[in-house]
PDB file of C-alpha atoms in Angstrom:
ATOM      1  CA  GLU A   1      -9.700 -12.332  -1.131  1.00  0.00           C
ATOM      2  CA  ALA A   2      -8.450 -10.000  -3.839  1.00  0.00           C
ATOM      3  CA  ASP A   3      -7.035 -11.480  -7.019  1.00  0.00           C
ATOM      4  CA  ILE A   4      -3.970  -9.413  -7.785  1.00  0.00           C
ATOM      5  CA  TYR A   5      -0.724 -11.217  -8.396  1.00  0.00           C
ATOM      6  CA  GLN A   6       2.863 -10.120  -8.621  1.00  0.00           C
ATOM      7  CA  THR A   7       5.780 -12.157  -9.873  1.00  0.00           C
ATOM      8  CA  PRO A   8       8.464 -12.744  -8.949  1.00  0.00           C
ATOM      9  CA  ARG A   9       8.217 -12.277  -5.170  1.00  0.00           C
ATOM     10  CA  TYR A  10      11.972 -11.967  -4.825  1.00  0.00           C
ATOM     11  CA  LEU A  11      14.592 -11.160  -7.462  1.00  0.00           C
ATOM     12  CA  VAL A  12      18.341 -10.741  -7.184  1.00  0.00           C
ATOM     13  CA  ILE A  13      19.913  -9.574 -10.416  1.00  0.00           C
ATOM     14  CA  GLY A  14      23.173  -8.130 -11.684  1.00  0.00           C
ATOM     15  CA  THR A  15      23.747  -4.536 -12.702  1.00  0.00           C
ATOM     16  CA  GLY A  16      22.860  -3.769 -16.305  1.00  0.00           C
ATOM     17  CA  LYS A  17      20.287  -6.508 -16.736  1.00  0.00           C
ATOM     18  CA  LYS A  18      16.829  -5.826 -18.115  1.00  0.00           C
ATOM     19  CA  ILE A  19      14.021  -6.917 -15.839  1.00  0.00           C
ATOM     20  CA  THR A  20      10.237  -6.984 -15.978  1.00  0.00           C
ATOM     21  CA  LEU A  21       8.085  -7.191 -12.885  1.00  0.00           C
ATOM     22  CA  GLU A  22       4.697  -8.692 -13.579  1.00  0.00           C
ATOM     23  CA  CYS A  23       1.368  -7.610 -12.120  1.00  0.00           C
ATOM     24  CA  SER A  24      -1.953  -9.163 -13.027  1.00  0.00           C
ATOM     25  CA  GLN A  25      -5.458  -8.800 -11.679  1.00  0.00           C
ATOM     26  CA  THR A  26      -8.525 -10.824 -12.544  1.00  0.00           C
ATOM     27  CA  MET A  27     -11.123  -8.370 -11.245  1.00  0.00           C
ATOM     28  CA  GLY A  28     -11.442  -6.286 -14.406  1.00  0.00           C
ATOM     29  CA  HIS A  29     -10.319  -3.099 -12.646  1.00  0.00           C
ATOM     30  CA  ASP A  30      -9.385  -0.185 -14.894  1.00  0.00           C
ATOM     31  CA  LYS A  31      -7.200   1.619 -12.345  1.00  0.00           C
ATOM     32  CA  MET A  32      -3.820   0.086 -11.576  1.00  0.00           C
ATOM     33  CA  TYR A  33      -0.794   1.473  -9.749  1.00  0.00           C
ATOM     34  CA  TRP A  34       2.857   0.752  -9.062  1.00  0.00           C
ATOM     35  CA  TYR A  35       4.398   1.868  -5.763  1.00  0.00           C
ATOM     36  CA  GLN A  36       8.014   1.791  -4.638  1.00  0.00           C
ATOM     37  CA  GLN A  37       8.873   1.280  -1.003  1.00  0.00           C
ATOM     38  CA  ASP A  38      12.334   1.465   0.525  1.00  0.00           C
ATOM     39  CA  PRO A  39      12.868  -0.375   3.847  1.00  0.00           C
ATOM     40  CA  GLY A  40      11.121   1.395   6.696  1.00  0.00           C
ATOM     41  CA  MET A  41       9.774   4.082   4.429  1.00  0.00           C
ATOM     42  CA  GLU A  42       6.375   4.951   3.067  1.00  0.00           C
ATOM     43  CA  LEU A  43       5.052   3.895  -0.315  1.00  0.00           C
ATOM     44  CA  HIS A  44       5.610   6.258  -3.223  1.00  0.00           C
ATOM     45  CA  LEU A  45       3.590   6.200  -6.436  1.00  0.00           C
ATOM     46  CA  ILE A  46       5.792   5.690  -9.504  1.00  0.00           C
ATOM     47  CA  HIS A  47       3.279   4.805 -12.233  1.00  0.00           C
ATOM     48  CA  TYR A  48      -0.460   4.536 -12.705  1.00  0.00           C
ATOM     49  CA  SER A  49      -2.959   3.608 -15.383  1.00  0.00           C
ATOM     50  CA  TYR A  50      -6.640   4.338 -15.779  1.00  0.00           C
ATOM     51  CA  GLY A  51      -7.186   1.749 -18.481  1.00  0.00           C
ATOM     52  CA  VAL A  52      -5.813   0.124 -21.613  1.00  0.00           C
ATOM     53  CA  ASN A  53      -3.206   2.289 -23.383  1.00  0.00           C
ATOM     54  CA  SER A  54      -3.270   4.781 -20.496  1.00  0.00           C
ATOM     55  CA  THR A  55      -0.108   5.211 -18.414  1.00  0.00           C
ATOM     56  CA  GLU A  56       1.118   8.140 -16.344  1.00  0.00           C
ATOM     57  CA  LYS A  57       4.143   8.822 -14.187  1.00  0.00           C
ATOM     58  CA  GLY A  58       3.575   9.126 -10.477  1.00  0.00           C
ATOM     59  CA  ASP A  59       4.907  11.439  -7.809  1.00  0.00           C
ATOM     60  CA  LEU A  60       8.298   9.753  -7.440  1.00  0.00           C
ATOM     61  CA  SER A  61      10.553   9.915 -10.455  1.00  0.00           C
ATOM     62  CA  SER A  62      11.516   6.464 -11.649  1.00  0.00           C
ATOM     63  CA  GLU A  63      13.656   5.123 -14.468  1.00  0.00           C
ATOM     64  CA  SER A  64      11.214   2.278 -14.915  1.00  0.00           C
ATOM     65  CA  THR A  65       8.536   2.139 -17.617  1.00  0.00           C
ATOM     66  CA  VAL A  66       5.132   0.502 -17.700  1.00  0.00           C
ATOM     67  CA  SER A  67       2.665  -0.661 -20.306  1.00  0.00           C
ATOM     68  CA  ARG A  68      -1.057  -1.433 -20.295  1.00  0.00           C
ATOM     69  CA  ILE A  69      -1.951  -3.452 -23.361  1.00  0.00           C
ATOM     70  CA  ARG A  70      -4.578  -5.517 -21.562  1.00  0.00           C
ATOM     71  CA  THR A  71      -6.833  -4.539 -18.674  1.00  0.00           C
ATOM     72  CA  GLU A  72      -5.605  -7.327 -16.470  1.00  0.00           C
ATOM     73  CA  HIS A  73      -1.872  -6.860 -17.021  1.00  0.00           C
ATOM     74  CA  PHE A  74       0.363  -3.948 -15.895  1.00  0.00           C
ATOM     75  CA  PRO A  75       4.052  -4.906 -16.149  1.00  0.00           C
ATOM     76  CA  LEU A  76       6.921  -2.682 -14.993  1.00  0.00           C
ATOM     77  CA  THR A  77      10.260  -2.783 -16.830  1.00  0.00           C
ATOM     78  CA  LEU A  78      13.758  -1.622 -15.962  1.00  0.00           C
ATOM     79  CA  GLU A  79      15.906  -1.553 -19.097  1.00  0.00           C
ATOM     80  CA  SER A  80      19.213  -1.538 -17.207  1.00  0.00           C
ATOM     81  CA  ALA A  81      19.042  -2.362 -13.517  1.00  0.00           C
ATOM     82  CA  ARG A  82      21.281  -0.499 -11.075  1.00  0.00           C
ATOM     83  CA  PRO A  83      21.914  -0.937  -7.347  1.00  0.00           C
ATOM     84  CA  SER A  84      19.874   2.250  -6.734  1.00  0.00           C
ATOM     85  CA  HIS A  85      16.838   0.342  -8.032  1.00  0.00           C
ATOM     86  CA  THR A  86      17.021  -2.021  -5.067  1.00  0.00           C
ATOM     87  CA  SER A  87      13.656  -1.665  -3.370  1.00  0.00           C
ATOM     88  CA  GLN A  88      10.261  -3.265  -2.922  1.00  0.00           C
ATOM     89  CA  TYR A  89       7.746  -2.728  -5.694  1.00  0.00           C
ATOM     90  CA  LEU A  90       4.029  -3.042  -4.953  1.00  0.00           C
ATOM     91  CA  CYS A  91       1.236  -3.238  -7.479  1.00  0.00           C
ATOM     92  CA  ALA A  92      -2.331  -2.217  -6.682  1.00  0.00           C
ATOM     93  CA  SER A  93      -5.684  -1.941  -8.380  1.00  0.00           C
ATOM     94  CA  ARG A  94      -8.756   0.031  -7.436  1.00  0.00           C
ATOM     95  CA  TRP A  95     -12.497  -0.268  -7.872  1.00  0.00           C
ATOM     96  CA  ASN A  96     -14.342   2.906  -6.859  1.00  0.00           C
ATOM     97  CA  THR A  97     -12.693   3.743  -3.539  1.00  0.00           C
ATOM     98  CA  GLU A  98     -11.595   0.191  -2.664  1.00  0.00           C
ATOM     99  CA  ALA A  99      -7.924  -0.697  -3.051  1.00  0.00           C
ATOM    100  CA  PHE A 100      -6.322  -4.117  -3.547  1.00  0.00           C
ATOM    101  CA  PHE A 101      -2.627  -4.844  -3.261  1.00  0.00           C
ATOM    102  CA  GLY A 102      -0.307  -7.512  -4.572  1.00  0.00           C
ATOM    103  CA  GLN A 103       2.243  -9.299  -2.396  1.00  0.00           C
ATOM    104  CA  GLY A 104       5.082  -7.160  -3.693  1.00  0.00           C
ATOM    105  CA  THR A 105       8.364  -7.877  -5.459  1.00  0.00           C
ATOM    106  CA  ARG A 106      11.523  -7.395  -3.460  1.00  0.00           C
ATOM    107  CA  LEU A 107      14.242  -6.463  -5.966  1.00  0.00           C
ATOM    108  CA  THR A 108      17.934  -6.509  -5.169  1.00  0.00           C
ATOM    109  CA  VAL A 109      20.414  -5.324  -7.785  1.00  0.00           C
ATOM    110  CA  VAL A 110      23.999  -6.352  -7.114  1.00  0.00           C
TER     111      VAL A 110
ATOM    112  CA  LYS B   1       4.401  18.369   6.615  1.00  0.00           C
ATOM    113  CA  ASN B   2       3.016  15.104   5.242  1.00  0.00           C
ATOM    114  CA  GLU B   3      -0.596  15.106   4.108  1.00  0.00           C
ATOM    115  CA  VAL B   4      -1.174  11.912   6.101  1.00  0.00           C
ATOM    116  CA  GLU B   5       0.374  11.652   9.547  1.00  0.00           C
ATOM    117  CA  GLN B   6       0.386   8.567  11.741  1.00  0.00           C
ATOM    118  CA  SER B   7       1.243   8.141  15.390  1.00  0.00           C
ATOM    119  CA  PRO B   8       3.005   6.523  17.013  1.00  0.00           C
ATOM    120  CA  GLN B   9       5.714   5.470  14.557  1.00  0.00           C
ATOM    121  CA  ASN B  10       6.666   2.498  16.705  1.00  0.00           C
ATOM    122  CA  LEU B  11       4.603   0.681  19.284  1.00  0.00           C
ATOM    123  CA  THR B  12       5.346  -2.258  21.535  1.00  0.00           C
ATOM    124  CA  ALA B  13       2.718  -4.028  23.583  1.00  0.00           C
ATOM    125  CA  GLN B  14       2.232  -7.034  25.798  1.00  0.00           C
ATOM    126  CA  GLU B  15      -0.108  -9.720  24.573  1.00  0.00           C
ATOM    127  CA  GLY B  16      -3.680  -8.888  25.566  1.00  0.00           C
ATOM    128  CA  GLU B  17      -3.260  -5.122  25.621  1.00  0.00           C
ATOM    129  CA  PHE B  18      -5.618  -2.729  23.882  1.00  0.00           C
ATOM    130  CA  ILE B  19      -3.852  -0.862  21.098  1.00  0.00           C
ATOM    131  CA  THR B  20      -4.689   2.397  19.345  1.00  0.00           C
ATOM    132  CA  ILE B  21      -3.018   3.781  16.234  1.00  0.00           C
ATOM    133  CA  ASN B  22      -3.923   7.262  15.066  1.00  0.00           C
ATOM    134  CA  CYS B  23      -4.070   8.863  11.625  1.00  0.00           C
ATOM    135  CA  SER B  24      -4.606  12.527  10.767  1.00  0.00           C
ATOM    136  CA  TYR B  25      -4.893  13.935   7.270  1.00  0.00           C
ATOM    137  CA  SER B  26      -5.013  17.407   5.789  1.00  0.00           C
ATOM    138  CA  VAL B  27      -6.608  16.833   2.367  1.00  0.00           C
ATOM    139  CA  GLY B  28     -10.153  16.252   1.209  1.00  0.00           C
ATOM    140  CA  ILE B  29     -10.850  12.549   0.983  1.00  0.00           C
ATOM    141  CA  SER B  30     -13.407  10.191  -0.449  1.00  0.00           C
ATOM    142  CA  ALA B  31     -12.254   7.280   1.719  1.00  0.00           C
ATOM    143  CA  LEU B  32      -9.623   6.272   4.250  1.00  0.00           C
ATOM    144  CA  HIS B  33      -7.911   2.883   4.227  1.00  0.00           C
ATOM    145  CA  TRP B  34      -6.197   0.958   6.979  1.00  0.00           C
ATOM    146  CA  LEU B  35      -3.654  -1.513   5.641  1.00  0.00           C
ATOM    147  CA  GLN B  36      -1.507  -4.177   7.249  1.00  0.00           C
ATOM    148  CA  GLN B  37       1.958  -5.036   5.985  1.00  0.00           C
ATOM    149  CA  HIS B  38       3.789  -8.082   7.319  1.00  0.00           C
ATOM    150  CA  PRO B  39       7.583  -8.521   7.161  1.00  0.00           C
ATOM    151  CA  GLY B  40       7.289 -10.401   3.858  1.00  0.00           C
ATOM    152  CA  GLY B  41       6.113  -7.145   2.313  1.00  0.00           C
ATOM    153  CA  GLY B  42       2.633  -7.967   1.083  1.00  0.00           C
ATOM    154  CA  ILE B  43      -0.162  -5.584   2.003  1.00  0.00           C
ATOM    155  CA  VAL B  44      -3.634  -6.558   3.149  1.00  0.00           C
ATOM    156  CA  SER B  45      -6.492  -4.099   3.199  1.00  0.00           C
ATOM    157  CA  LEU B  46      -8.129  -4.144   6.648  1.00  0.00           C
ATOM    158  CA  PHE B  47     -10.745  -1.433   6.356  1.00  0.00           C
ATOM    159  CA  MET B  48     -12.058   1.183   4.025  1.00  0.00           C
ATOM    160  CA  LEU B  49     -13.993   3.984   5.744  1.00  0.00           C
ATOM    161  CA  SER B  50     -15.840   7.035   4.573  1.00  0.00           C
ATOM    162  CA  SER B  51     -17.724   7.657   7.815  1.00  0.00           C
ATOM    163  CA  GLY B  52     -18.449   6.216  11.241  1.00  0.00           C
ATOM    164  CA  LYS B  53     -17.019   2.982  12.493  1.00  0.00           C
ATOM    165  CA  LYS B  54     -16.287  -0.541  11.258  1.00  0.00           C
ATOM    166  CA  LYS B  55     -15.468  -3.700  13.181  1.00  0.00           C
ATOM    167  CA  HIS B  56     -13.877  -6.920  12.009  1.00  0.00           C
ATOM    168  CA  GLY B  57     -13.010  -9.456  14.668  1.00  0.00           C
ATOM    169  CA  ARG B  58     -10.663  -7.782  17.154  1.00  0.00           C
ATOM    170  CA  LEU B  59     -10.078  -4.785  14.897  1.00  0.00           C
ATOM    171  CA  ILE B  60     -12.110  -1.583  15.056  1.00  0.00           C
ATOM    172  CA  ALA B  61     -11.641   1.451  12.827  1.00  0.00           C
ATOM    173  CA  THR B  62     -13.261   4.828  13.344  1.00  0.00           C
ATOM    174  CA  ILE B  63     -13.193   8.042  11.392  1.00  0.00           C
ATOM    175  CA  ASN B  64     -14.175  11.615  12.231  1.00  0.00           C
ATOM    176  CA  ILE B  65     -14.553  13.490   8.954  1.00  0.00           C
ATOM    177  CA  GLN B  66     -14.909  16.921  10.596  1.00  0.00           C
ATOM    178  CA  GLU B  67     -11.699  16.484  12.571  1.00  0.00           C
ATOM    179  CA  LYS B  68      -9.899  14.677   9.708  1.00  0.00           C
ATOM    180  CA  HIS B  69      -8.850  11.917  12.043  1.00  0.00           C
ATOM    181  CA  SER B  70      -9.101   8.142  12.138  1.00  0.00           C
ATOM    182  CA  SER B  71      -8.104   5.528  14.685  1.00  0.00           C
ATOM    183  CA  LEU B  72      -7.406   1.820  14.413  1.00  0.00           C
ATOM    184  CA  HIS B  73      -7.961  -0.185  17.594  1.00  0.00           C
ATOM    185  CA  ILE B  74      -6.857  -3.727  18.304  1.00  0.00           C
ATOM    186  CA  THR B  75      -8.485  -5.428  21.253  1.00  0.00           C
ATOM    187  CA  ALA B  76      -6.809  -8.325  23.078  1.00  0.00           C
ATOM    188  CA  SER B  77      -3.637  -7.963  21.022  1.00  0.00           C
ATOM    189  CA  HIS B  78      -1.706 -11.066  20.002  1.00  0.00           C
ATOM    190  CA  PRO B  79       1.868 -11.596  18.728  1.00  0.00           C
ATOM    191  CA  ARG B  80       0.454 -12.410  15.292  1.00  0.00           C
ATOM    192  CA  ASP B  81      -0.815  -8.806  15.147  1.00  0.00           C
ATOM    193  CA  SER B  82       2.820  -7.686  14.881  1.00  0.00           C
ATOM    194  CA  ALA B  83       3.106  -5.843  11.586  1.00  0.00           C
ATOM    195  CA  VAL B  84       3.261  -2.380  10.091  1.00  0.00           C
ATOM    196  CA  TYR B  85      -0.126  -0.670   9.977  1.00  0.00           C
ATOM    197  CA  ILE B  86      -0.512   1.942   7.272  1.00  0.00           C
ATOM    198  CA  CYS B  87      -3.142   4.633   6.915  1.00  0.00           C
ATOM    199  CA  ALA B  88      -3.894   5.771   3.367  1.00  0.00           C
ATOM    200  CA  VAL B  89      -6.442   8.190   1.948  1.00  0.00           C
ATOM    201  CA  SER B  90      -8.196   8.345  -1.399  1.00  0.00           C
ATOM    202  CA  THR B  91      -8.216  12.013  -2.335  1.00  0.00           C
ATOM    203  CA  SER B  92     -11.508  13.548  -3.384  1.00  0.00           C
ATOM    204  CA  GLN B  93      -9.957  15.564  -6.180  1.00  0.00           C
ATOM    205  CA  GLY B  94      -6.978  15.517  -8.509  1.00  0.00           C
ATOM    206  CA  THR B  95      -5.751  12.290 -10.033  1.00  0.00           C
ATOM    207  CA  ASP B  96      -7.535   9.931  -7.654  1.00  0.00           C
ATOM    208  CA  LYS B  97      -4.367   8.665  -6.023  1.00  0.00           C
ATOM    209  CA  LEU B  98      -3.778   7.072  -2.673  1.00  0.00           C
ATOM    210  CA  ILE B  99      -1.670   9.061  -0.216  1.00  0.00           C
ATOM    211  CA  PHE B 100       0.070   6.919   2.369  1.00  0.00           C
ATOM    212  CA  GLY B 101       1.167   7.579   5.907  1.00  0.00           C
ATOM    213  CA  THR B 102       4.599   6.399   6.999  1.00  0.00           C
ATOM    214  CA  GLY B 103       3.165   3.487   8.931  1.00  0.00           C
ATOM    215  CA  THR B 104       3.157   2.352  12.554  1.00  0.00           C
ATOM    216  CA  ARG B 105       5.373  -0.582  13.383  1.00  0.00           C
ATOM    217  CA  LEU B 106       3.640  -2.712  16.026  1.00  0.00           C
ATOM    218  CA  GLN B 107       5.368  -5.431  17.986  1.00  0.00           C
ATOM    219  CA  VAL B 108       3.292  -7.517  20.383  1.00  0.00           C
ATOM    220  CA  PHE B 109       5.245  -9.635  22.836  1.00  0.00           C
ATOM    221  CA  PRO B 110       3.911 -12.838  24.390  1.00  0.00           C
TER     222      PRO B 110
END
């Protein structure tokens, strides 16, 4: 069983609030990823990191930001949440060609 | 045209039926992943393939590198197999990202 954790699992928050979605892995993987998934749609890469102090934007433009201060921790932040940010956010890590996924955070902005 | 195509998009089956989900891709890959996503949103990695065939319980995954095609088979399907099955590929060049198919929504009825 992979050890990659996301918190919270579900979040309902008002417009304009700042939120941070947490992602942690205990496997020591350098490569970590954030994906966004709208209902019934495929996953889209929004951020990735190849190690500490390395972050890059993904294929899908996102107003969120990420940081990678520690190998095991890859949080995603929205400075001012909007209803358009309502989606599911999935965190993943990779070791060679293997991929491990978190349980996801379902975010609703009202 | 998506780089990873899955078929069918939706699939219903009676308990006990043999199920096949197909995945075709158009990019060079280092590995292909079959993932399972349940309604709660979390993703579980079922298989990672770079060649040949793998079996785990009632699940079988095959890949044909020359034809750029993979299949996921479920034998003796059960209602608990109901989920979205996603094909994803690790590209062999570029930024080492995962490219996802749109998923196949499977519903198995008792």
